[in-house]
């Protein structure tokens, strides 16, 4: 019926768009690893509490966690920053591909973070990888505080934690580094996809929306939507889950789910790595090959279907299951008249030959003498009004210029009637 292309909210559009993006990221990662470039998977997080709002980045309303997340990234890795230029030149950073992710949990609040695939000119040894991680982490921590956020986690005393004591505010792991710091491309295109390397990097960057957050005590966007819908059905009115869902729905507006830096995009094109270049509208367009069932005028659609709860969904289900007979029976059960309120589908016609005119065009070209005379008179009147307006503007701009009064002798003067007469 329609497509919203909302990659943050709509499960239908989200699944199709993110599948294409995941494939693009995976193809790019495999191609870059084959070409000898270094790949690193990074995660940038914020310190958060339940009382903190999701926020928004709308113009004139910028606040909350999402604003800190965006401003923190721009301050740390913005192309105009001196710190970023120094890190880029020191480690040979080519570019990055960034993805937005968010979850929610009662007691912990909104958890917003970035996932990023960093691409460097060479594959680092262990010492260089450590310095690279520390440089990016320090830039992130300082930029988040400058953006008004709480200081990110930079230390950890949990025994055996994966962060190795460096905190959970930033994490960076090599994707194509093997044993003894030797280059080893763990691509696993036809093997075990669960072993690491660049395998599943596409799903890591583009599939976060479908992750199960219950194991962390948090809910992903789709889980939060399910909980909000169940709550609304149970209570008959909005509750806390609906409130949080609406807060997120408002906050993700204008947030870019994915972003690829221009330098990285140019490199991928130069290496001729295949990418799906379809737009979101083209990805979600699945109307090719469909058959028209009925033609519903806009007035009937909005008055009898769109504004009646449940009718749109019923129409789609009946159309899919029973086709034209089912749709006709359904709309007639709503009191609509087939052939008057709802029309038969238009019959497909053969394409017109070049130079042919259809009935409307022929009707416009062939006009009566009365119509031609009327149009000529209308054009003359429009031209006279334009001349009169131009003369009036000239008199207004030149008040001292004498005005020549023309009196027609052909038209006899008539005395005006008095009101009493």
GROMACS .gro file of C-alpha atoms in nm:
model
  421
    1UNK     CA    1   0.000   0.000   0.000
    2UNK     CA    2   0.283   0.239   0.089
    3UNK     CA    3   0.642   0.234   0.212
    4UNK     CA    4   0.790   0.457   0.480
    5UNK     CA    5   1.158   0.352   0.439
    6UNK     CA    6   1.209   0.417   0.811
    7UNK     CA    7   1.509   0.204   0.901
    8UNK     CA    8   1.470   0.280   1.275
    9UNK     CA    9   1.100   0.205   1.330
   10UNK     CA   10   0.937   0.000   1.055
   11UNK     CA   11   1.012  -0.377   1.076
   12UNK     CA   12   0.913  -0.433   0.712
   13UNK     CA   13   1.132  -0.161   0.559
   14UNK     CA   14   1.404  -0.214   0.819
   15UNK     CA   15   1.457  -0.580   0.735
   16UNK     CA   16   1.498  -0.516   0.363
   17UNK     CA   17   1.720  -0.208   0.389
   18UNK     CA   18   1.950  -0.353   0.657
   19UNK     CA   19   1.990  -0.678   0.464
   20UNK     CA   20   2.131  -0.483   0.168
   21UNK     CA   21   2.354  -0.272   0.391
   22UNK     CA   22   2.485  -0.577   0.573
   23UNK     CA   23   2.577  -0.733   0.240
   24UNK     CA   24   2.753  -0.414   0.131
   25UNK     CA   25   2.957  -0.397   0.452
   26UNK     CA   26   3.053  -0.763   0.425
   27UNK     CA   27   3.161  -0.730   0.062
   28UNK     CA   28   3.360  -0.417   0.145
   29UNK     CA   29   3.532  -0.581   0.441
   30UNK     CA   30   3.627  -0.891   0.241
   31UNK     CA   31   3.755  -0.682  -0.050
   32UNK     CA   32   3.957  -0.449   0.171
   33UNK     CA   33   4.111  -0.741   0.360
   34UNK     CA   34   4.204  -0.907   0.030
   35UNK     CA   35   4.375  -0.583  -0.075
   36UNK     CA   36   4.589  -0.579   0.241
   37UNK     CA   37   4.418  -0.304   0.439
   38UNK     CA   38   4.382  -0.320   0.816
   39UNK     CA   39   4.032  -0.359   0.958
   40UNK     CA   40   3.931  -0.282   1.317
   41UNK     CA   41   3.591  -0.312   1.486
   42UNK     CA   42   3.527  -0.033   1.736
   43UNK     CA   43   3.246   0.043   1.983
   44UNK     CA   44   3.184   0.387   2.138
   45UNK     CA   45   2.947   0.399   2.436
   46UNK     CA   46   2.817   0.654   2.689
   47UNK     CA   47   2.770   0.637   3.063
   48UNK     CA   48   2.393   0.637   3.118
   49UNK     CA   49   2.129   0.619   3.390
   50UNK     CA   50   1.755   0.554   3.392
   51UNK     CA   51   1.667   0.920   3.450
   52UNK     CA   52   1.849   1.034   3.134
   53UNK     CA   53   1.634   1.113   2.829
   54UNK     CA   54   1.685   0.965   2.484
   55UNK     CA   55   1.682   1.320   2.348
   56UNK     CA   56   1.687   1.442   1.990
   57UNK     CA   57   1.912   1.612   1.735
   58UNK     CA   58   1.629   1.815   1.580
   59UNK     CA   59   1.720   2.171   1.500
   60UNK     CA   60   1.647   2.399   1.793
   61UNK     CA   61   1.569   2.105   2.027
   62UNK     CA   62   1.907   1.936   2.063
   63UNK     CA   63   1.936   1.756   2.399
   64UNK     CA   64   1.974   1.418   2.568
   65UNK     CA   65   2.193   1.115   2.509
   66UNK     CA   66   2.159   1.105   2.132
   67UNK     CA   67   2.284   1.464   2.107
   68UNK     CA   68   2.586   1.383   2.325
   69UNK     CA   69   2.654   1.074   2.114
   70UNK     CA   70   2.658   1.274   1.790
   71UNK     CA   71   2.851   1.570   1.928
   72UNK     CA   72   3.101   1.336   2.092
   73UNK     CA   73   3.178   1.165   1.762
   74UNK     CA   74   3.210   1.494   1.576
   75UNK     CA   75   3.441   1.639   1.840
   76UNK     CA   76   3.662   1.329   1.853
   77UNK     CA   77   3.681   1.231   1.486
   78UNK     CA   78   3.554   1.537   1.298
   79UNK     CA   79   3.755   1.605   0.983
   80UNK     CA   80   3.829   1.965   1.089
   81UNK     CA   81   3.976   1.876   1.428
   82UNK     CA   82   4.351   1.902   1.487
   83UNK     CA   83   4.350   1.596   1.713
   84UNK     CA   84   4.175   1.387   1.448
   85UNK     CA   85   4.420   1.493   1.173
   86UNK     CA   86   4.711   1.392   1.394
   87UNK     CA   87   4.561   1.048   1.469
   88UNK     CA   88   4.469   0.998   1.104
   89UNK     CA   89   4.818   1.077   0.979
   90UNK     CA   90   5.000   0.883   1.252
   91UNK     CA   91   4.810   0.558   1.197
   92UNK     CA   92   4.725   0.592   0.830
   93UNK     CA   93   4.347   0.589   0.872
   94UNK     CA   94   4.171   0.559   0.537
   95UNK     CA   95   3.815   0.599   0.669
   96UNK     CA   96   3.539   0.431   0.864
   97UNK     CA   97   3.188   0.287   0.837
   98UNK     CA   98   2.968   0.377   1.133
   99UNK     CA   99   2.638   0.232   1.257
  100UNK     CA  100   2.397   0.353   1.526
  101UNK     CA  101   2.253   0.117   1.787
  102UNK     CA  102   2.028   0.163   2.090
  103UNK     CA  103   1.865  -0.055   2.354
  104UNK     CA  104   1.652   0.010   2.662
  105UNK     CA  105   1.632  -0.149   3.005
  106UNK     CA  106   1.441  -0.069   3.323
  107UNK     CA  107   1.693   0.034   3.586
  108UNK     CA  108   1.964   0.122   3.332
  109UNK     CA  109   1.776   0.342   3.087
  110UNK     CA  110   1.873   0.409   2.727
  111UNK     CA  111   2.198   0.258   2.603
  112UNK     CA  112   2.312   0.442   2.289
  113UNK     CA  113   2.638   0.362   2.112
  114UNK     CA  114   2.823   0.353   1.783
  115UNK     CA  115   2.970   0.052   1.607
  116UNK     CA  116   3.243   0.140   1.357
  117UNK     CA  117   3.470  -0.045   1.117
  118UNK     CA  118   3.797   0.148   1.097
  119UNK     CA  119   4.015   0.096   0.790
  120UNK     CA  120   4.391   0.163   0.797
  121UNK     CA  121   4.649   0.150   0.521
  122UNK     CA  122   4.840  -0.136   0.686
  123UNK     CA  123   4.774  -0.419   0.930
  124UNK     CA  124   4.912  -0.332   1.275
  125UNK     CA  125   5.126  -0.537   1.506
  126UNK     CA  126   5.014  -0.577   1.867
  127UNK     CA  127   5.194  -0.265   1.998
  128UNK     CA  128   5.065  -0.038   1.722
  129UNK     CA  129   4.715  -0.178   1.764
  130UNK     CA  130   4.728  -0.093   2.135
  131UNK     CA  131   4.844   0.264   2.068
  132UNK     CA  132   4.576   0.304   1.803
  133UNK     CA  133   4.310   0.191   2.047
  134UNK     CA  134   4.432   0.426   2.322
  135UNK     CA  135   4.445   0.728   2.088
  136UNK     CA  136   4.088   0.678   1.968
  137UNK     CA  137   3.965   0.607   2.323
  138UNK     CA  138   4.121   0.921   2.469
  139UNK     CA  139   3.979   1.139   2.193
  140UNK     CA  140   3.634   0.990   2.252
  141UNK     CA  141   3.644   1.034   2.631
  142UNK     CA  142   3.749   1.399   2.616
  143UNK     CA  143   3.501   1.484   2.341
  144UNK     CA  144   3.206   1.329   2.527
  145UNK     CA  145   3.278   1.540   2.835
  146UNK     CA  146   3.312   1.850   2.616
  147UNK     CA  147   2.972   1.769   2.465
  148UNK     CA  148   2.811   1.772   2.811
  149UNK     CA  149   2.806   1.399   2.881
  150UNK     CA  150   2.928   1.206   3.184
  151UNK     CA  151   3.287   1.084   3.178
  152UNK     CA  152   3.298   0.752   2.992
  153UNK     CA  153   3.431   0.439   3.158
  154UNK     CA  154   3.813   0.423   3.121
  155UNK     CA  155   3.903   0.178   3.396
  156UNK     CA  156   3.766  -0.156   3.515
  157UNK     CA  157   3.856  -0.374   3.814
  158UNK     CA  158   3.634  -0.671   3.721
  159UNK     CA  159   3.844  -0.991   3.719
  160UNK     CA  160   3.880  -1.146   3.375
  161UNK     CA  161   3.683  -0.871   3.200
  162UNK     CA  162   3.728  -0.851   2.821
  163UNK     CA  163   3.827  -0.483   2.848
  164UNK     CA  164   4.152  -0.584   3.027
  165UNK     CA  165   4.110  -0.302   3.279
  166UNK     CA  166   4.065  -0.021   3.024
  167UNK     CA  167   3.695   0.038   3.082
  168UNK     CA  168   3.387  -0.001   2.867
  169UNK     CA  169   3.365   0.346   2.713
  170UNK     CA  170   3.558   0.239   2.405
  171UNK     CA  171   3.656  -0.094   2.255
  172UNK     CA  172   3.865  -0.175   1.947
  173UNK     CA  173   3.951  -0.517   1.811
  174UNK     CA  174   4.151  -0.615   1.501
  175UNK     CA  175   3.957  -0.807   1.237
  176UNK     CA  176   4.239  -0.943   1.020
  177UNK     CA  177   4.526  -0.995   1.262
  178UNK     CA  178   4.642  -1.350   1.326
  179UNK     CA  179   4.893  -1.517   1.553
  180UNK     CA  180   5.226  -1.344   1.621
  181UNK     CA  181   5.095  -1.022   1.464
  182UNK     CA  182   5.115  -1.171   1.114
  183UNK     CA  183   4.854  -1.085   0.853
  184UNK     CA  184   4.597  -1.364   0.840
  185UNK     CA  185   4.272  -1.298   0.657
  186UNK     CA  186   4.003  -1.491   0.844
  187UNK     CA  187   3.736  -1.448   0.582
  188UNK     CA  188   3.562  -1.788   0.605
  189UNK     CA  189   3.340  -1.715   0.306
  190UNK     CA  190   3.265  -2.086   0.263
  191UNK     CA  191   3.368  -2.217   0.602
  192UNK     CA  192   3.278  -2.167   0.965
  193UNK     CA  193   3.130  -1.818   0.993
  194UNK     CA  194   3.152  -1.815   1.372
  195UNK     CA  195   3.532  -1.812   1.404
  196UNK     CA  196   3.591  -1.439   1.372
  197UNK     CA  197   3.781  -1.220   1.131
  198UNK     CA  198   3.578  -1.025   0.879
  199UNK     CA  199   3.310  -1.294   0.876
  200UNK     CA  200   2.976  -1.162   1.003
  201UNK     CA  201   3.108  -0.803   1.016
  202UNK     CA  202   2.815  -0.704   0.793
  203UNK     CA  203   2.564  -0.840   1.043
  204UNK     CA  204   2.757  -0.681   1.327
  205UNK     CA  205   2.725  -0.335   1.172
  206UNK     CA  206   2.382  -0.368   1.011
  207UNK     CA  207   2.195  -0.625   1.215
  208UNK     CA  208   2.196  -0.478   1.566
  209UNK     CA  209   1.826  -0.396   1.548
  210UNK     CA  210   1.741  -0.766   1.541
  211UNK     CA  211   1.959  -0.870   1.834
  212UNK     CA  212   1.804  -1.021   2.144
  213UNK     CA  213   1.880  -0.782   2.427
  214UNK     CA  214   1.702  -0.980   2.700
  215UNK     CA  215   2.023  -1.156   2.799
  216UNK     CA  216   2.162  -0.817   2.907
  217UNK     CA  217   1.841  -0.708   3.079
  218UNK     CA  218   1.771  -0.470   2.790
  219UNK     CA  219   1.534  -0.461   2.495
  220UNK     CA  220   1.611  -0.389   2.134
  221UNK     CA  221   1.384  -0.156   1.930
  222UNK     CA  222   1.160  -0.436   1.802
  223UNK     CA  223   1.129  -0.594   2.146
  224UNK     CA  224   1.034  -0.255   2.292
  225UNK     CA  225   0.773  -0.214   2.019
  226UNK     CA  226   0.625  -0.557   2.093
  227UNK     CA  227   0.609  -0.478   2.464
  228UNK     CA  228   0.442  -0.141   2.395
  229UNK     CA  229   0.183  -0.300   2.165
  230UNK     CA  230   0.104  -0.575   2.418
  231UNK     CA  231   0.073  -0.318   2.695
  232UNK     CA  232  -0.162  -0.100   2.490
  233UNK     CA  233  -0.378  -0.401   2.408
  234UNK     CA  234  -0.387  -0.515   2.772
  235UNK     CA  235  -0.451  -0.179   2.937
  236UNK     CA  236  -0.647  -0.008   2.664
  237UNK     CA  237  -0.441   0.307   2.716
  238UNK     CA  238  -0.072   0.410   2.695
  239UNK     CA  239   0.155   0.288   2.974
  240UNK     CA  240   0.528   0.311   3.054
  241UNK     CA  241   0.634   0.090   2.761
  242UNK     CA  242   0.433   0.300   2.515
  243UNK     CA  243   0.583   0.614   2.666
  244UNK     CA  244   0.938   0.484   2.613
  245UNK     CA  245   0.857   0.367   2.261
  246UNK     CA  246   0.722   0.710   2.169
  247UNK     CA  247   1.027   0.875   2.326
  248UNK     CA  248   1.251   0.668   2.100
  249UNK     CA  249   1.031   0.724   1.797
  250UNK     CA  250   1.070   1.099   1.846
  251UNK     CA  251   1.443   1.077   1.923
  252UNK     CA  252   1.566   0.873   1.625
  253UNK     CA  253   1.434   1.129   1.376
  254UNK     CA  254   1.723   1.250   1.154
  255UNK     CA  255   1.964   0.999   1.311
  256UNK     CA  256   2.167   0.826   1.040
  257UNK     CA  257   2.160   0.452   1.093
  258UNK     CA  258   2.467   0.405   0.873
  259UNK     CA  259   2.738   0.636   0.750
  260UNK     CA  260   3.043   0.565   0.536
  261UNK     CA  261   3.318   0.827   0.516
  262UNK     CA  262   3.387   0.973   0.174
  263UNK     CA  263   3.751   0.860   0.162
  264UNK     CA  264   3.651   0.501   0.234
  265UNK     CA  265   3.376   0.517  -0.025
  266UNK     CA  266   3.625   0.637  -0.288
  267UNK     CA  267   3.866   0.358  -0.198
  268UNK     CA  268   3.594   0.092  -0.233
  269UNK     CA  269   3.505   0.229  -0.576
  270UNK     CA  270   3.871   0.240  -0.680
  271UNK     CA  271   3.918  -0.125  -0.579
  272UNK     CA  272   3.602  -0.209  -0.777
  273UNK     CA  273   3.449  -0.390  -0.482
  274UNK     CA  274   3.088  -0.475  -0.579
  275UNK     CA  275   2.822  -0.279  -0.390
  276UNK     CA  276   2.446  -0.259  -0.413
  277UNK     CA  277   2.388   0.107  -0.504
  278UNK     CA  278   2.007   0.102  -0.493
  279UNK     CA  279   1.833   0.375  -0.297
  280UNK     CA  280   1.611   0.291   0.000
  281UNK     CA  281   1.304   0.353  -0.216
  282UNK     CA  282   1.433   0.107  -0.477
  283UNK     CA  283   1.521  -0.154  -0.213
  284UNK     CA  284   1.175  -0.157  -0.060
  285UNK     CA  285   0.990  -0.137  -0.393
  286UNK     CA  286   0.845  -0.482  -0.455
  287UNK     CA  287   0.557  -0.377  -0.682
  288UNK     CA  288   0.710  -0.528  -0.996
  289UNK     CA  289   0.496  -0.813  -1.126
  290UNK     CA  290   0.194  -0.732  -0.909
  291UNK     CA  291  -0.156  -0.739  -1.056
  292UNK     CA  292  -0.407  -0.459  -0.994
  293UNK     CA  293  -0.726  -0.576  -0.818
  294UNK     CA  294  -0.932  -0.261  -0.768
  295UNK     CA  295  -0.923   0.115  -0.806
  296UNK     CA  296  -1.028   0.307  -0.495
  297UNK     CA  297  -1.078   0.686  -0.535
  298UNK     CA  298  -0.906   0.903  -0.276
  299UNK     CA  299  -1.234   1.030  -0.130
  300UNK     CA  300  -1.361   0.676  -0.069
  301UNK     CA  301  -1.024   0.564   0.064
  302UNK     CA  302  -0.994   0.831   0.333
  303UNK     CA  303  -1.364   0.846   0.424
  304UNK     CA  304  -1.447   0.475   0.440
  305UNK     CA  305  -1.115   0.286   0.477
  306UNK     CA  306  -0.813   0.482   0.602
  307UNK     CA  307  -0.998   0.642   0.893
  308UNK     CA  308  -1.176   0.324   1.000
  309UNK     CA  309  -0.959   0.115   1.238
  310UNK     CA  310  -0.868  -0.226   1.100
  311UNK     CA  311  -1.006  -0.183   0.750
  312UNK     CA  312  -0.672  -0.127   0.578
  313UNK     CA  313  -0.528  -0.444   0.727
  314UNK     CA  314  -0.844  -0.641   0.644
  315UNK     CA  315  -0.825  -0.521   0.285
  316UNK     CA  316  -0.463  -0.634   0.249
  317UNK     CA  317  -0.527  -0.976   0.402
  318UNK     CA  318  -0.834  -1.042   0.187
  319UNK     CA  319  -0.655  -0.924  -0.127
  320UNK     CA  320  -0.364  -1.160  -0.060
  321UNK     CA  321  -0.586  -1.458   0.024
  322UNK     CA  322  -0.886  -1.428  -0.210
  323UNK     CA  323  -0.799  -1.173  -0.478
  324UNK     CA  324  -1.066  -0.977  -0.666
  325UNK     CA  325  -1.375  -1.176  -0.551
  326UNK     CA  326  -1.277  -1.144  -0.186
  327UNK     CA  327  -1.204  -0.771  -0.213
  328UNK     CA  328  -1.539  -0.709  -0.383
  329UNK     CA  329  -1.730  -0.898  -0.115
  330UNK     CA  330  -1.540  -0.714   0.160
  331UNK     CA  331  -1.599  -0.361   0.029
  332UNK     CA  332  -1.966  -0.438  -0.034
  333UNK     CA  333  -1.996  -0.549   0.329
  334UNK     CA  334  -1.883  -0.196   0.422
  335UNK     CA  335  -2.180  -0.051   0.233
  336UNK     CA  336  -1.979   0.055  -0.074
  337UNK     CA  337  -2.110  -0.002  -0.425
  338UNK     CA  338  -1.883  -0.186  -0.666
  339UNK     CA  339  -1.856   0.002  -0.993
  340UNK     CA  340  -1.947   0.333  -0.831
  341UNK     CA  341  -1.748   0.373  -0.508
  342UNK     CA  342  -1.484   0.110  -0.592
  343UNK     CA  343  -1.396   0.057  -0.956
  344UNK     CA  344  -1.264  -0.233  -1.157
  345UNK     CA  345  -0.886  -0.232  -1.214
  346UNK     CA  346  -0.771  -0.052  -1.529
  347UNK     CA  347  -0.711  -0.286  -1.819
  348UNK     CA  348  -0.351  -0.287  -1.938
  349UNK     CA  349  -0.321  -0.129  -2.282
  350UNK     CA  350  -0.052  -0.163  -2.544
  351UNK     CA  351   0.204   0.120  -2.547
  352UNK     CA  352   0.126   0.394  -2.797
  353UNK     CA  353   0.339   0.424  -3.104
  354UNK     CA  354   0.576   0.723  -3.121
  355UNK     CA  355   0.384   1.030  -3.233
  356UNK     CA  356   0.040   0.888  -3.154
  357UNK     CA  357  -0.207   1.103  -2.958
  358UNK     CA  358  -0.445   0.966  -2.701
  359UNK     CA  359  -0.809   1.069  -2.669
  360UNK     CA  360  -0.740   1.352  -2.425
  361UNK     CA  361  -0.471   1.501  -2.647
  362UNK     CA  362  -0.697   1.475  -2.954
  363UNK     CA  363  -0.981   1.643  -2.767
  364UNK     CA  364  -0.753   1.929  -2.670
  365UNK     CA  365  -0.612   1.984  -3.017
  366UNK     CA  366  -0.946   1.983  -3.200
  367UNK     CA  367  -1.157   2.270  -3.064
  368UNK     CA  368  -1.468   2.449  -3.184
  369UNK     CA  369  -1.475   2.802  -3.330
  370UNK     CA  370  -1.646   2.933  -3.016
  371UNK     CA  371  -1.370   2.785  -2.797
  372UNK     CA  372  -1.099   2.935  -3.020
  373UNK     CA  373  -1.268   3.280  -3.013
  374UNK     CA  374  -1.305   3.265  -2.635
  375UNK     CA  375  -0.939   3.176  -2.583
  376UNK     CA  376  -0.825   3.453  -2.818
  377UNK     CA  377  -1.036   3.709  -2.629
  378UNK     CA  378  -0.898   3.585  -2.298
  379UNK     CA  379  -0.539   3.618  -2.421
  380UNK     CA  380  -0.612   3.974  -2.542
  381UNK     CA  381  -0.765   4.068  -2.206
  382UNK     CA  382  -0.464   3.930  -2.018
  383UNK     CA  383  -0.228   4.129  -2.241
  384UNK     CA  384  -0.433   4.447  -2.186
  385UNK     CA  385  -0.418   4.399  -1.809
  386UNK     CA  386  -0.041   4.356  -1.822
  387UNK     CA  387  -0.010   4.682  -2.024
  388UNK     CA  388  -0.237   4.864  -1.782
  389UNK     CA  389  -0.039   4.738  -1.481
  390UNK     CA  390   0.291   4.842  -1.641
  391UNK     CA  391   0.153   5.193  -1.712
  392UNK     CA  392   0.026   5.226  -1.354
  393UNK     CA  393   0.366   5.126  -1.213
  394UNK     CA  394   0.535   5.378  -1.444
  395UNK     CA  395   0.309   5.658  -1.318
  396UNK     CA  396   0.375   5.560  -0.957
  397UNK     CA  397   0.753   5.564  -1.006
  398UNK     CA  398   0.746   5.894  -1.199
  399UNK     CA  399   0.489   6.114  -1.021
  400UNK     CA  400   0.617   6.440  -1.179
  401UNK     CA  401   0.582   6.316  -1.533
  402UNK     CA  402   0.273   6.468  -1.705
  403UNK     CA  403  -0.006   6.226  -1.777
  404UNK     CA  404  -0.169   6.237  -2.119
  405UNK     CA  405  -0.544   6.192  -2.086
  406UNK     CA  406  -0.714   6.025  -2.378
  407UNK     CA  407  -1.083   6.082  -2.437
  408UNK     CA  408  -1.269   5.869  -2.682
  409UNK     CA  409  -1.504   6.070  -2.906
  410UNK     CA  410  -1.675   5.757  -3.032
  411UNK     CA  411  -1.827   5.676  -2.695
  412UNK     CA  412  -2.107   5.918  -2.600
  413UNK     CA  413  -2.099   6.066  -2.251
  414UNK     CA  414  -2.390   5.969  -2.028
  415UNK     CA  415  -2.506   6.148  -1.720
  416UNK     CA  416  -2.488   5.947  -1.400
  417UNK     CA  417  -2.810   5.863  -1.222
  418UNK     CA  418  -2.867   6.027  -0.886
  419UNK     CA  419  -2.937   5.798  -0.589
  420UNK     CA  420  -3.284   5.949  -0.554
  421UNK     CA  421  -3.375   5.852  -0.909
   0.00000   0.00000   0.00000
